[in-house]
Coordinates of C-alpha atoms and ligand atoms in Angstrom, one line a residue:
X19 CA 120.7 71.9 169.7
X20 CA 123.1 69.9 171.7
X21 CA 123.4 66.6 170.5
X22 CA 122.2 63.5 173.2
X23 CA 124.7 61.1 174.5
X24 CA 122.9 57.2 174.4
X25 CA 123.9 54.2 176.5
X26 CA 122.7 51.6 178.0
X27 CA 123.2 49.8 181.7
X28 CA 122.5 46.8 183.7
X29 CA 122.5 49.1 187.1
X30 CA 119.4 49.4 188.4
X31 CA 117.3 52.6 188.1
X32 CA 117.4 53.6 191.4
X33 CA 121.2 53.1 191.4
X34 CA 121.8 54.6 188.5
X35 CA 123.8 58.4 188.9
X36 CA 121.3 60.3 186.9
X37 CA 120.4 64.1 187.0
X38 CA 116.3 62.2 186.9
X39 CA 115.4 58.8 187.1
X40 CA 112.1 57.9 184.7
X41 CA 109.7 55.3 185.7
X42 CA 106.7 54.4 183.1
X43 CA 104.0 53.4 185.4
X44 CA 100.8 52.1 184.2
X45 CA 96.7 53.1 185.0
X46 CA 96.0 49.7 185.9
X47 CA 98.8 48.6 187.7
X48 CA 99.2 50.5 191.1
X49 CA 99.5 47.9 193.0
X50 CA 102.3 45.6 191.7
X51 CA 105.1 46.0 189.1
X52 CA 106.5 48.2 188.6
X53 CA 104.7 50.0 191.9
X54 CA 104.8 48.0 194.6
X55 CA 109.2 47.6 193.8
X56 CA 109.2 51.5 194.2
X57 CA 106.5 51.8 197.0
X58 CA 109.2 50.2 199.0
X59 CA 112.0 52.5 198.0
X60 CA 110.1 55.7 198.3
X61 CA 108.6 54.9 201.4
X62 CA 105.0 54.7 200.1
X63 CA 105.0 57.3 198.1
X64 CA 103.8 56.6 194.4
X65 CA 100.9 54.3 195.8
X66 CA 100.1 57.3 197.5
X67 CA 100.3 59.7 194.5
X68 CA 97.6 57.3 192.7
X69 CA 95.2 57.2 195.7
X70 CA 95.5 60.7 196.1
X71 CA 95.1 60.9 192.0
X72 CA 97.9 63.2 191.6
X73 CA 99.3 61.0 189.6
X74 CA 97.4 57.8 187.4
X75 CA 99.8 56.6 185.1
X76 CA 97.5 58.6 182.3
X77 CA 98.8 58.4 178.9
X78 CA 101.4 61.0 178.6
X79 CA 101.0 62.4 181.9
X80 CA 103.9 63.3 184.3
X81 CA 104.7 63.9 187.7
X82 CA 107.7 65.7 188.9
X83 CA 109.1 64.4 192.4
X84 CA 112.5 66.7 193.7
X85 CA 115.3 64.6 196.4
X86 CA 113.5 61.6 195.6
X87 CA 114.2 58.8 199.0
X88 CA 115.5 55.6 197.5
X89 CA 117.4 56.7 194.2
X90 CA 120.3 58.2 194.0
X91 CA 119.4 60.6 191.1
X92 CA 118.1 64.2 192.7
X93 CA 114.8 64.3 190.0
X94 CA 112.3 61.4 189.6
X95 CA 110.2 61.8 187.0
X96 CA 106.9 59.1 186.9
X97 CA 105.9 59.3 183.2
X98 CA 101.9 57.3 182.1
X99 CA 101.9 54.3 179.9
X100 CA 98.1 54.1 180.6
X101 CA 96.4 51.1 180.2
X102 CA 99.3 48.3 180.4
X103 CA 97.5 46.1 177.9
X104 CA 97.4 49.0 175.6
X105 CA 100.9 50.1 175.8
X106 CA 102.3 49.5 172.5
X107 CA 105.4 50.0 170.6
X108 CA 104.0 53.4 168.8
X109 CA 102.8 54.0 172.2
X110 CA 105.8 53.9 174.3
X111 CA 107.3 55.9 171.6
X112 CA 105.3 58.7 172.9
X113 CA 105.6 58.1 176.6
X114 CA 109.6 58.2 176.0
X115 CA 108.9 61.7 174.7
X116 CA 106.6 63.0 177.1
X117 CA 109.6 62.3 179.6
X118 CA 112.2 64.1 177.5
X119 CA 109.6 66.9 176.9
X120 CA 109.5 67.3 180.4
X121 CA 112.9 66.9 181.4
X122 CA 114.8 69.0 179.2
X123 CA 115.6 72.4 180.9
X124 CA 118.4 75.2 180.4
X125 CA 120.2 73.1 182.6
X126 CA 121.0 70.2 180.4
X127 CA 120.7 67.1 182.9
X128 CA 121.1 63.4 182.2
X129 CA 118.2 61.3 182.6
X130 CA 118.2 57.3 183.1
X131 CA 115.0 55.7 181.7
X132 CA 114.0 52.2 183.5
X133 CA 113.0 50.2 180.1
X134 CA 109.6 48.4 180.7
X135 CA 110.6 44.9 179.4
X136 CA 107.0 44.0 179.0
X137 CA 107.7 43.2 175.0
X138 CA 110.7 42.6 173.1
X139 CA 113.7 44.8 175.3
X140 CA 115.3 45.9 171.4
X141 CA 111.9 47.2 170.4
X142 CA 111.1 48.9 173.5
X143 CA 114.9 50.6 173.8
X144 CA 114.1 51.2 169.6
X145 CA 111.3 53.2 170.4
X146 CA 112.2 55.1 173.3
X147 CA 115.2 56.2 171.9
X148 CA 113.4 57.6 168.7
X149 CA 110.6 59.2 171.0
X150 CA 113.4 61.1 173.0
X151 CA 115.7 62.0 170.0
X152 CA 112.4 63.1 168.3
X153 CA 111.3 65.0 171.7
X154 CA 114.6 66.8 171.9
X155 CA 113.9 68.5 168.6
X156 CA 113.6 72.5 169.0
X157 CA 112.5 74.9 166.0
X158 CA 114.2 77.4 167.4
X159 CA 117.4 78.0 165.3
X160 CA 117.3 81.2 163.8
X161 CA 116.3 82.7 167.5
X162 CA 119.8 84.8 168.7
X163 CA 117.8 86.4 172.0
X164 CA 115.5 85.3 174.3
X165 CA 116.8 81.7 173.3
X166 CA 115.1 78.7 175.6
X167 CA 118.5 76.3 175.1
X168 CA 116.9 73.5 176.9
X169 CA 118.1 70.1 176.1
X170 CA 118.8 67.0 177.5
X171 CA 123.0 65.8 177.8
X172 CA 122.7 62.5 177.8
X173 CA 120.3 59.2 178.2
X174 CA 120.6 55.9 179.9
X175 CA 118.2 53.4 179.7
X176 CA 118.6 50.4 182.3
X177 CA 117.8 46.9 181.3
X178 CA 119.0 44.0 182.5
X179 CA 119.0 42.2 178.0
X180 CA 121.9 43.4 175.7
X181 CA 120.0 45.6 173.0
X182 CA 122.6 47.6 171.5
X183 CA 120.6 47.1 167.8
X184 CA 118.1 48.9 169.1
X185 CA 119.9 51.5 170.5
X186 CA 121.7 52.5 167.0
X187 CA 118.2 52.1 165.3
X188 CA 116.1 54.2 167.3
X189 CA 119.0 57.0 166.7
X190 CA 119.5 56.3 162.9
X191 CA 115.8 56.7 162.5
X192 CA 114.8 59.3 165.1
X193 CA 118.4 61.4 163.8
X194 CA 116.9 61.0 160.1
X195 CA 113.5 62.2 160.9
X196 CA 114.8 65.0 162.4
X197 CA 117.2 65.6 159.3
X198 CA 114.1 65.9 157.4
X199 CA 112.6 68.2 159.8
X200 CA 115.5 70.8 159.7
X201 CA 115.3 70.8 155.9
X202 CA 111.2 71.9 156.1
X203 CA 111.8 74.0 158.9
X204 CA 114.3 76.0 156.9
X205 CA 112.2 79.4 155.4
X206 CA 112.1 79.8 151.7
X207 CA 115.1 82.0 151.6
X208 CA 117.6 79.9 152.6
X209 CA 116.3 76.7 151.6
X210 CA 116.3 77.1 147.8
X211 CA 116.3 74.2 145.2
X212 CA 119.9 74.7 144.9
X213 CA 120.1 74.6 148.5
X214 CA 118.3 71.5 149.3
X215 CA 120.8 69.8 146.8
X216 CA 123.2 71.3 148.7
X217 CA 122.4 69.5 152.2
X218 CA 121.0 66.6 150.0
X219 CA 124.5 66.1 148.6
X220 CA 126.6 66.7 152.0
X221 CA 124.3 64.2 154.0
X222 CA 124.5 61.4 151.2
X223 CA 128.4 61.9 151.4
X224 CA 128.0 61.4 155.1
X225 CA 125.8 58.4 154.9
X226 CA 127.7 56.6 152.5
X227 CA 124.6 57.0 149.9
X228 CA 125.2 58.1 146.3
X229 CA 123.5 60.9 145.1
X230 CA 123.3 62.7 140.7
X231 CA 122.2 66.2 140.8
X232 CA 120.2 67.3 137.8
X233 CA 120.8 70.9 136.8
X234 CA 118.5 73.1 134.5
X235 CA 120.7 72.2 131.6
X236 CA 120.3 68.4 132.1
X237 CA 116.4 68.3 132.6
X238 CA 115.9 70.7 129.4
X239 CA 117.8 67.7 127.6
X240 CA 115.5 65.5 129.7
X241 CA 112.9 67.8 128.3
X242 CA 111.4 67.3 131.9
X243 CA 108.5 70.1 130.6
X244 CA 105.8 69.6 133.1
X245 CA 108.8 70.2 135.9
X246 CA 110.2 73.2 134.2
X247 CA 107.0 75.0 133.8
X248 CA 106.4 75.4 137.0
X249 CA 110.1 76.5 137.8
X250 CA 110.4 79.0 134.7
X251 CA 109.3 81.8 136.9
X252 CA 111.7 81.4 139.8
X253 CA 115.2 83.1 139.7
X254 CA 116.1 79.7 141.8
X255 CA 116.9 77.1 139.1
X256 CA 115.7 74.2 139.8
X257 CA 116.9 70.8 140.9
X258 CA 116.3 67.3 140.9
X259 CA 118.2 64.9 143.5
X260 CA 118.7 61.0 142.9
X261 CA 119.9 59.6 145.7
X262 CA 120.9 55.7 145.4
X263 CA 121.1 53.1 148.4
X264 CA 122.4 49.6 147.0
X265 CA 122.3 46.6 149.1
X266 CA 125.5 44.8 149.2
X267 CA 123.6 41.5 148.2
X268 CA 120.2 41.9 147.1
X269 CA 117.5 39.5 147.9
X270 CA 115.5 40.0 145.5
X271 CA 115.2 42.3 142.2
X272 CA 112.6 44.5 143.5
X273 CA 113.7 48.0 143.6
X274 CA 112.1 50.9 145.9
X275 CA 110.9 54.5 144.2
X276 CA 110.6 57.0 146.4
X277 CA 109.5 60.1 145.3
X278 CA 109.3 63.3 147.3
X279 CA 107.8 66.9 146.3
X280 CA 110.8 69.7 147.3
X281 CA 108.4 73.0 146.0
X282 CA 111.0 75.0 148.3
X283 CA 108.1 77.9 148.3
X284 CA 104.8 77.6 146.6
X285 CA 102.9 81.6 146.2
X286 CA 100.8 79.7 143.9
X287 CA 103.0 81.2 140.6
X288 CA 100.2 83.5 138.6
X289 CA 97.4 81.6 140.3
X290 CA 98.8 83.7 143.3
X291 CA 97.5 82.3 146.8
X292 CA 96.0 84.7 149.4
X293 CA 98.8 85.9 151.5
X294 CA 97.3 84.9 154.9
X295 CA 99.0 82.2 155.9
X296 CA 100.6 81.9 152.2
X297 CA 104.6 82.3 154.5
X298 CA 103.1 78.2 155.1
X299 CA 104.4 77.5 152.2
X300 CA 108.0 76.7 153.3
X301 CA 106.8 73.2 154.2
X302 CA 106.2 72.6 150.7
X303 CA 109.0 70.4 150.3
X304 CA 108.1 68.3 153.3
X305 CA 107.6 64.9 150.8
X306 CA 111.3 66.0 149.4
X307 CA 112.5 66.3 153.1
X308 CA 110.8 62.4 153.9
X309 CA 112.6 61.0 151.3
X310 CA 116.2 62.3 152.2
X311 CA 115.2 61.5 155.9
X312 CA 114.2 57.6 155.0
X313 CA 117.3 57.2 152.8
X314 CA 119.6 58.7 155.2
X315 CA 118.2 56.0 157.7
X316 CA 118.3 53.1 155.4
X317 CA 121.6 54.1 154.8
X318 CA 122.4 52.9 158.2
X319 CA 119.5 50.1 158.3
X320 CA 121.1 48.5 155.3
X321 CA 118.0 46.9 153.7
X322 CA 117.8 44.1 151.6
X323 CA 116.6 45.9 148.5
X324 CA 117.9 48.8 146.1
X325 CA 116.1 51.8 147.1
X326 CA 116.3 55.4 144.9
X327 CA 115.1 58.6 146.0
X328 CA 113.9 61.2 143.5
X329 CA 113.4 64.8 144.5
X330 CA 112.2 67.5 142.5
X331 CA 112.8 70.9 143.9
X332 CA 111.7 74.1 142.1
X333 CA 110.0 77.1 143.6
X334 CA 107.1 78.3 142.4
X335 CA 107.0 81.7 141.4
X336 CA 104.9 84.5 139.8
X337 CA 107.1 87.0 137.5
X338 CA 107.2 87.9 133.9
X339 CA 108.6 84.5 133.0
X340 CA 106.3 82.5 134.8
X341 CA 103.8 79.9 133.1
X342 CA 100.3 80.9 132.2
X343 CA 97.0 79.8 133.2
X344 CA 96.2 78.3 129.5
X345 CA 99.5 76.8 129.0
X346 CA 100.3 73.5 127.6
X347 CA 103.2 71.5 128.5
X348 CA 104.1 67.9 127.1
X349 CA 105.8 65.7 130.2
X350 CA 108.5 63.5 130.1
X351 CA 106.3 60.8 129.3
X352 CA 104.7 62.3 125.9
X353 CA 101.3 63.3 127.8
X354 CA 100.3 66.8 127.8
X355 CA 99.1 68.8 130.2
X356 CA 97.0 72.1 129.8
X357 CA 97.8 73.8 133.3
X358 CA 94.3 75.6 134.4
X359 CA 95.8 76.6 137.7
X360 CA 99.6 77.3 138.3
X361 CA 99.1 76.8 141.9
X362 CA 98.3 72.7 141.5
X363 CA 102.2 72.9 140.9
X364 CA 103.2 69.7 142.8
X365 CA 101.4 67.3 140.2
X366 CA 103.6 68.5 137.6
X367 CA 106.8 68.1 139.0
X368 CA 106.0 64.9 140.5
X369 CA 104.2 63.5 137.3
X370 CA 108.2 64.3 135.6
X371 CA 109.3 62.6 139.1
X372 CA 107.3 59.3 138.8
X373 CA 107.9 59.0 134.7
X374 CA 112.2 59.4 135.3
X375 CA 111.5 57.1 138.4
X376 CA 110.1 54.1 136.0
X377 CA 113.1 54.9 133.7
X378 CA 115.5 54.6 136.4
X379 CA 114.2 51.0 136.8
X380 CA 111.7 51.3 139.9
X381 CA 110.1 48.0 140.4
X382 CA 107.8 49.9 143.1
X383 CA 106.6 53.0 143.8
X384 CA 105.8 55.3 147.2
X385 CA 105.5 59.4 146.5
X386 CA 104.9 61.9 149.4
X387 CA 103.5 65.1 149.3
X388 CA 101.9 67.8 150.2
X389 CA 99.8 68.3 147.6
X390 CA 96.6 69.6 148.4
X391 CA 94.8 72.0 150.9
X392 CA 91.4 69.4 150.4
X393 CA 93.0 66.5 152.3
X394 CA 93.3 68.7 155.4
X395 CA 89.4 69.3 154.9
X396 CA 89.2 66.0 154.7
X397 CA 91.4 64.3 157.3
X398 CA 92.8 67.3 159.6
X399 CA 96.2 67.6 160.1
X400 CA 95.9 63.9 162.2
X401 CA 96.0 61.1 159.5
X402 CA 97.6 61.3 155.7
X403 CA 95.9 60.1 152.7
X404 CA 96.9 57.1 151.6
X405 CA 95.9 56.6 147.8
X406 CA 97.1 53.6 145.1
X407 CA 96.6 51.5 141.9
X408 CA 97.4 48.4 144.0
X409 CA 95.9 47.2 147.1
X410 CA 98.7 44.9 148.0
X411 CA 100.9 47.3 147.8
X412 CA 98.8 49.8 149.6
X413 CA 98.3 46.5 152.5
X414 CA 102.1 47.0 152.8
X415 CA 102.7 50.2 153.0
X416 CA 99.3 50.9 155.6
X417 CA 100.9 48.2 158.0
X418 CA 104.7 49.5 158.0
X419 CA 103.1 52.8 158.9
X420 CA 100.6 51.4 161.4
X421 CA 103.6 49.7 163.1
X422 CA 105.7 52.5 163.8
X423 CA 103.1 55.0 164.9
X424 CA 102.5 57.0 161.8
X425 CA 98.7 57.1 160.5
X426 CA 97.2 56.5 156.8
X427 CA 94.0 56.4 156.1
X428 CA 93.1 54.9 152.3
X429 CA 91.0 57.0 150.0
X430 CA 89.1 55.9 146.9
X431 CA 90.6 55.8 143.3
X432 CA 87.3 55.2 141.5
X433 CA 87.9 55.4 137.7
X434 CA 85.4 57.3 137.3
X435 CA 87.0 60.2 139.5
X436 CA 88.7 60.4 135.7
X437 CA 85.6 62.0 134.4
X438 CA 86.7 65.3 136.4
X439 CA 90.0 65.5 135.1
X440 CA 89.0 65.7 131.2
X441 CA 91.1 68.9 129.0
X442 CA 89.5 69.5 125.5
X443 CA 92.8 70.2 124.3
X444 CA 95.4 68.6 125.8
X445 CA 95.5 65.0 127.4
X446 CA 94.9 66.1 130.6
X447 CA 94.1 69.5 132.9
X448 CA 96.3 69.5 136.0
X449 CA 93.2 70.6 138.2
X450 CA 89.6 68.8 138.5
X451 CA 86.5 71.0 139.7
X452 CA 86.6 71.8 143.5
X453 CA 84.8 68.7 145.0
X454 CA 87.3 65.6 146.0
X455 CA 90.7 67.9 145.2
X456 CA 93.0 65.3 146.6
X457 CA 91.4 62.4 144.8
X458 CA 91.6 63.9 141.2
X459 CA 95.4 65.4 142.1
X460 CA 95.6 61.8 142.9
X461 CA 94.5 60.6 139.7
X462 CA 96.7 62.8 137.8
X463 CA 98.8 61.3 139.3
X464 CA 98.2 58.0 138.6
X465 CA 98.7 58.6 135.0
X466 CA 102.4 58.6 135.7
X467 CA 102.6 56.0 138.0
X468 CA 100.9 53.2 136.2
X469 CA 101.6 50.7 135.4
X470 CA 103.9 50.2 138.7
X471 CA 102.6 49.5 141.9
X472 CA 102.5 53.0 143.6
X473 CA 101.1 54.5 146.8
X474 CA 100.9 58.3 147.1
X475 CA 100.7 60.3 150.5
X476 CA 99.3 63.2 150.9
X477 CA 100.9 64.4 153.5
X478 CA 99.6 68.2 153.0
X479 CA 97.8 68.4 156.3
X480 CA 100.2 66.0 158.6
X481 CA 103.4 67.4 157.8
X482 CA 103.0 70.6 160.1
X483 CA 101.7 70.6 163.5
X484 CA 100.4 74.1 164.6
X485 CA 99.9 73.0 168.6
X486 CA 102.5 71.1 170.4
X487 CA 102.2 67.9 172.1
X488 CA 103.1 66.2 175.2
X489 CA 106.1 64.3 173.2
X490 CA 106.5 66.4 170.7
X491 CA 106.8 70.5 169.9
X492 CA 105.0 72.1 166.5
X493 CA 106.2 71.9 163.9
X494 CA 107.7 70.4 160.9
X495 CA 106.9 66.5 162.1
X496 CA 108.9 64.1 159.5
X497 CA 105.9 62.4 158.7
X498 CA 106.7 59.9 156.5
X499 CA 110.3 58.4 157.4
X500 CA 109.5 56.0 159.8
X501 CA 106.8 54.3 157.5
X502 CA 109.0 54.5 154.6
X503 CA 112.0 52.9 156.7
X504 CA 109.9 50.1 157.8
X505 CA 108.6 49.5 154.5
X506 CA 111.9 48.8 152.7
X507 CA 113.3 47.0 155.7
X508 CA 110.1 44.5 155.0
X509 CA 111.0 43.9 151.2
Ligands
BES609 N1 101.1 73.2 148.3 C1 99.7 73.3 148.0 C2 98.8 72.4 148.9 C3 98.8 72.7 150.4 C4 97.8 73.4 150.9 C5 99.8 72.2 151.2 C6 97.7 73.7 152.3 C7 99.8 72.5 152.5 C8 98.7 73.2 153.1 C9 99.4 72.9 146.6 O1 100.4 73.2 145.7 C10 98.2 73.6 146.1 O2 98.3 74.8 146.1 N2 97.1 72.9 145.8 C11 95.9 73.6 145.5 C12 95.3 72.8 144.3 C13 94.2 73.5 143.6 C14 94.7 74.7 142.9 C15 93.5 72.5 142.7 C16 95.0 73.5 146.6 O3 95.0 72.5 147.3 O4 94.2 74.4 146.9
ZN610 ZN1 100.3 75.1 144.9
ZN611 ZN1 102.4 73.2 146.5

């Protein structure tokens, strides 16, 4: 991947020297602005694309026009807003990618974008930026033949406002969600526990953060139980990443938990999982991944508020040494577990996670995960459930993602979803019977959590895409960063 120049410039667009000149034209407005400006220019020609419905303005559509009269650049791509009235921020987030994703060829051009200016300029060159730095993404690193190398060299965005903030935002946040998406895109063997601490460590030196690595050693002193369990049958030791951001002056004496499951590669340990589709299983670190994204943004946002992310990383593995269907583990926080499945492994790292979190002094809690194959029955791979002992908290944390383009959904927490999750010999079984699987993982959950305001993700079906999109290829998606930015910023 080459890495994007960004600037911006009071030229205009049509003046602007440009490999391709981007236009964001609207459904429902043909006729006038931006149109009519260019009808001129180009000598009739985009009214005429729209009466000849070549080209509507439809959301995320494009059409490609070569020696364009009236600009100087040799490309002009006209990229659909749709509806003008609809057009909003998470919106043109995605039109901003649909013209990267369309742009970027083997032969690496610049492309100026003519910034809208129909709501705050900042916000607009924000989100733009982070659409193309997020459309620019490619999967394709490990490929040494028949590689595609498109990319884009460099962007411009015209505007006549000063919005230089914006600018550095939409890269801090767009370069962090891609960080995250390199880590989940890495396969199993490379991207070990020790591994992820590894790239954890080298991007918190980069970003100013400051990160504690827990080795085997320290979390047997811990006697982190229900987190070595699940890593005991792994040759990978395990590892668990706390990675600080402190506020110069803090407003307040709140103090973000973010807590991330890093399972490096789940087989399901002696609960084995099928093997179709089980090489999936790299992404099971994605809420790990989200976590190490949003702090290495906030590192540059520079919120208000302390913010600590905590990322356990094992692999789970069946061998001779592995943990038993049967066994009984006692967590960090005195409550024992009798593990009926080995393959509900991210509950028990993440119930160690959540307990350390509390003792680190988390005021407020937020895990990601992808933590069960039932809330991709239930919600697809679309919208991530959003689940929570606190509906302020859970008000928040819907809004911040709701804002920048991510979507929740809020599922139940009845108590009486406790009355599947009951262990005649321990305090708790790590699995409920099969009906509402991401409700009573949630639940377990919960047991750690309390009595802190916490929201959990599960981000099991969102954090993979298997088809590509106009704005954005499959993949690994980051889903969780930009939610988990805006959140803190807004404390
Ligand atoms: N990592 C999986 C969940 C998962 C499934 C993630 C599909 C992404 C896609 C998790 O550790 C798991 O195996 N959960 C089990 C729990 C069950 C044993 C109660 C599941 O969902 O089947
Ligand atoms: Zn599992
Ligand atoms: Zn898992």
């Amino acid at each position: 991947m080459v890495s994007m120049t960004f600037d911006l410039t009071k030229t205009a667009i049509e003046a602007v020297e440009a490999d391709a000149a981007v236009l964001i034209l609207f459904e429902d407005e043909q006729g006038d602005r931006p149109g009519d400006r260019f009808a001129e220019l180009t000598d009739g020609l985009i009214p005429e694309l729209y009466k000849r419905k070549e080209f509507a303005g439809k959301f995320l559509n494009t059409a490609l026009i070569h020696r364009p009269t009236g600009f100087r650049a040799g490309r002009l791509l006209l990229v659909g807003g749709g509806k003008a009235t609809e057009c909003t921020l998470p919106r043109l987030r995605r039109v901003g990618g649909a013209a990267i994703r369309a742009l970027r060829s083997a032969a690496k051009p610049t492309i100026a974008i003519e910034v809208p200016g129909r709501e705050s300029v900042e916000s607009e060159v924000q989100v733009l930026i982070e659409g193309a730095v997020l459309a620019d993404y490619a999967v394709d690193t490990y490929k040494t033949i028949d590689v595609d190398n498109k990319a884009i060299a460099g962007i411009l965005l015209c505007t006549q406002e000063g919005a230089e903030a914006g600018l550095a935002r939409g890269r801090a946040i767009g370069e962090s969600q891609n960080f995250s998406r390199g880590l989940v895109n890495d396969p199993g063997n490379v991207l070990t526990p020790t591994e992820l601490a590894a790239r954890a460590t080298t991007m918190a030196g980069e970003a100013g953060l400051e990160i504690e690595v827990l080795r085997q050693p320290q979390l047997e002193a811990l006697k982190m139980k229900t987190l070595l369990g699940v890593s005991q049958g792994s040759d990978q030791p395990p590892a668990l990443m706390i990675v600080r951001y402190r506020p110069e002056n803090a407003a307040s004496e709140q103090h973000l938990g973010l807590v991330g499951k890093a399972v490096t590669f789940d087989t399901g340990g002696i609960s084995i999982k099928p093997s179709k589709d089980m090489h999936e299983m790299k992404y099971d670190m994605a809420g790990g991944a989200a976590m190490l994204g949003a702090i290495r943004a906030l590192a540059a946002l520079k919120p208000n508020v302390a913010v600590t992310a905590i990322v356990p990383s094992v692999e789970n593995m069946p061998s001779a040494k592995a943990q038993r269907p049967g066994d009984i583990v006692t967590s960090l926080s005195g409550k024992t577990v009798e593990v009926l499945n080995t393959d509900a492994e991210g509950r028990l790292i993440l119930a160690d996670a959540l307990t350390y979190a509390q003792q680190l002094g988390c005021t407020h809690l937020v895990d990601a995960a992808t933590l069960t194959g039932s809330i991709v029955v239930a919600l697809g791979h679309l919208r991530s459930g959003a689940f929570s002992n606190n509906d302020n908290w859970q008000t928040k944390l819907l809004a911040s993602a709701a804002a920048v383009g991510e979507k929740l959904w809020p599922m139940p927490m009845d108590d009486e979803y406790m009355d599947d999750l009951k262990s005649p010999i321990a305090d708790l079984p790590n699995i409920g019977s099969r009906w509402g699987g991401s409700i009573t993982a949630a639940m377990f959950l919960k047991q750690f959590a309390d009595p802190l305001p916490w929201v959990h993700l599960d981000i099991a079906g969102s954090a993979w895409q298997d088809k590509d999109a106009p704005d954005l290829p499959s993949g690994p998606s980051g889903f969780g960063v930009r939610a988990l930015v805006d959140l803190a910023m807004k404390m």
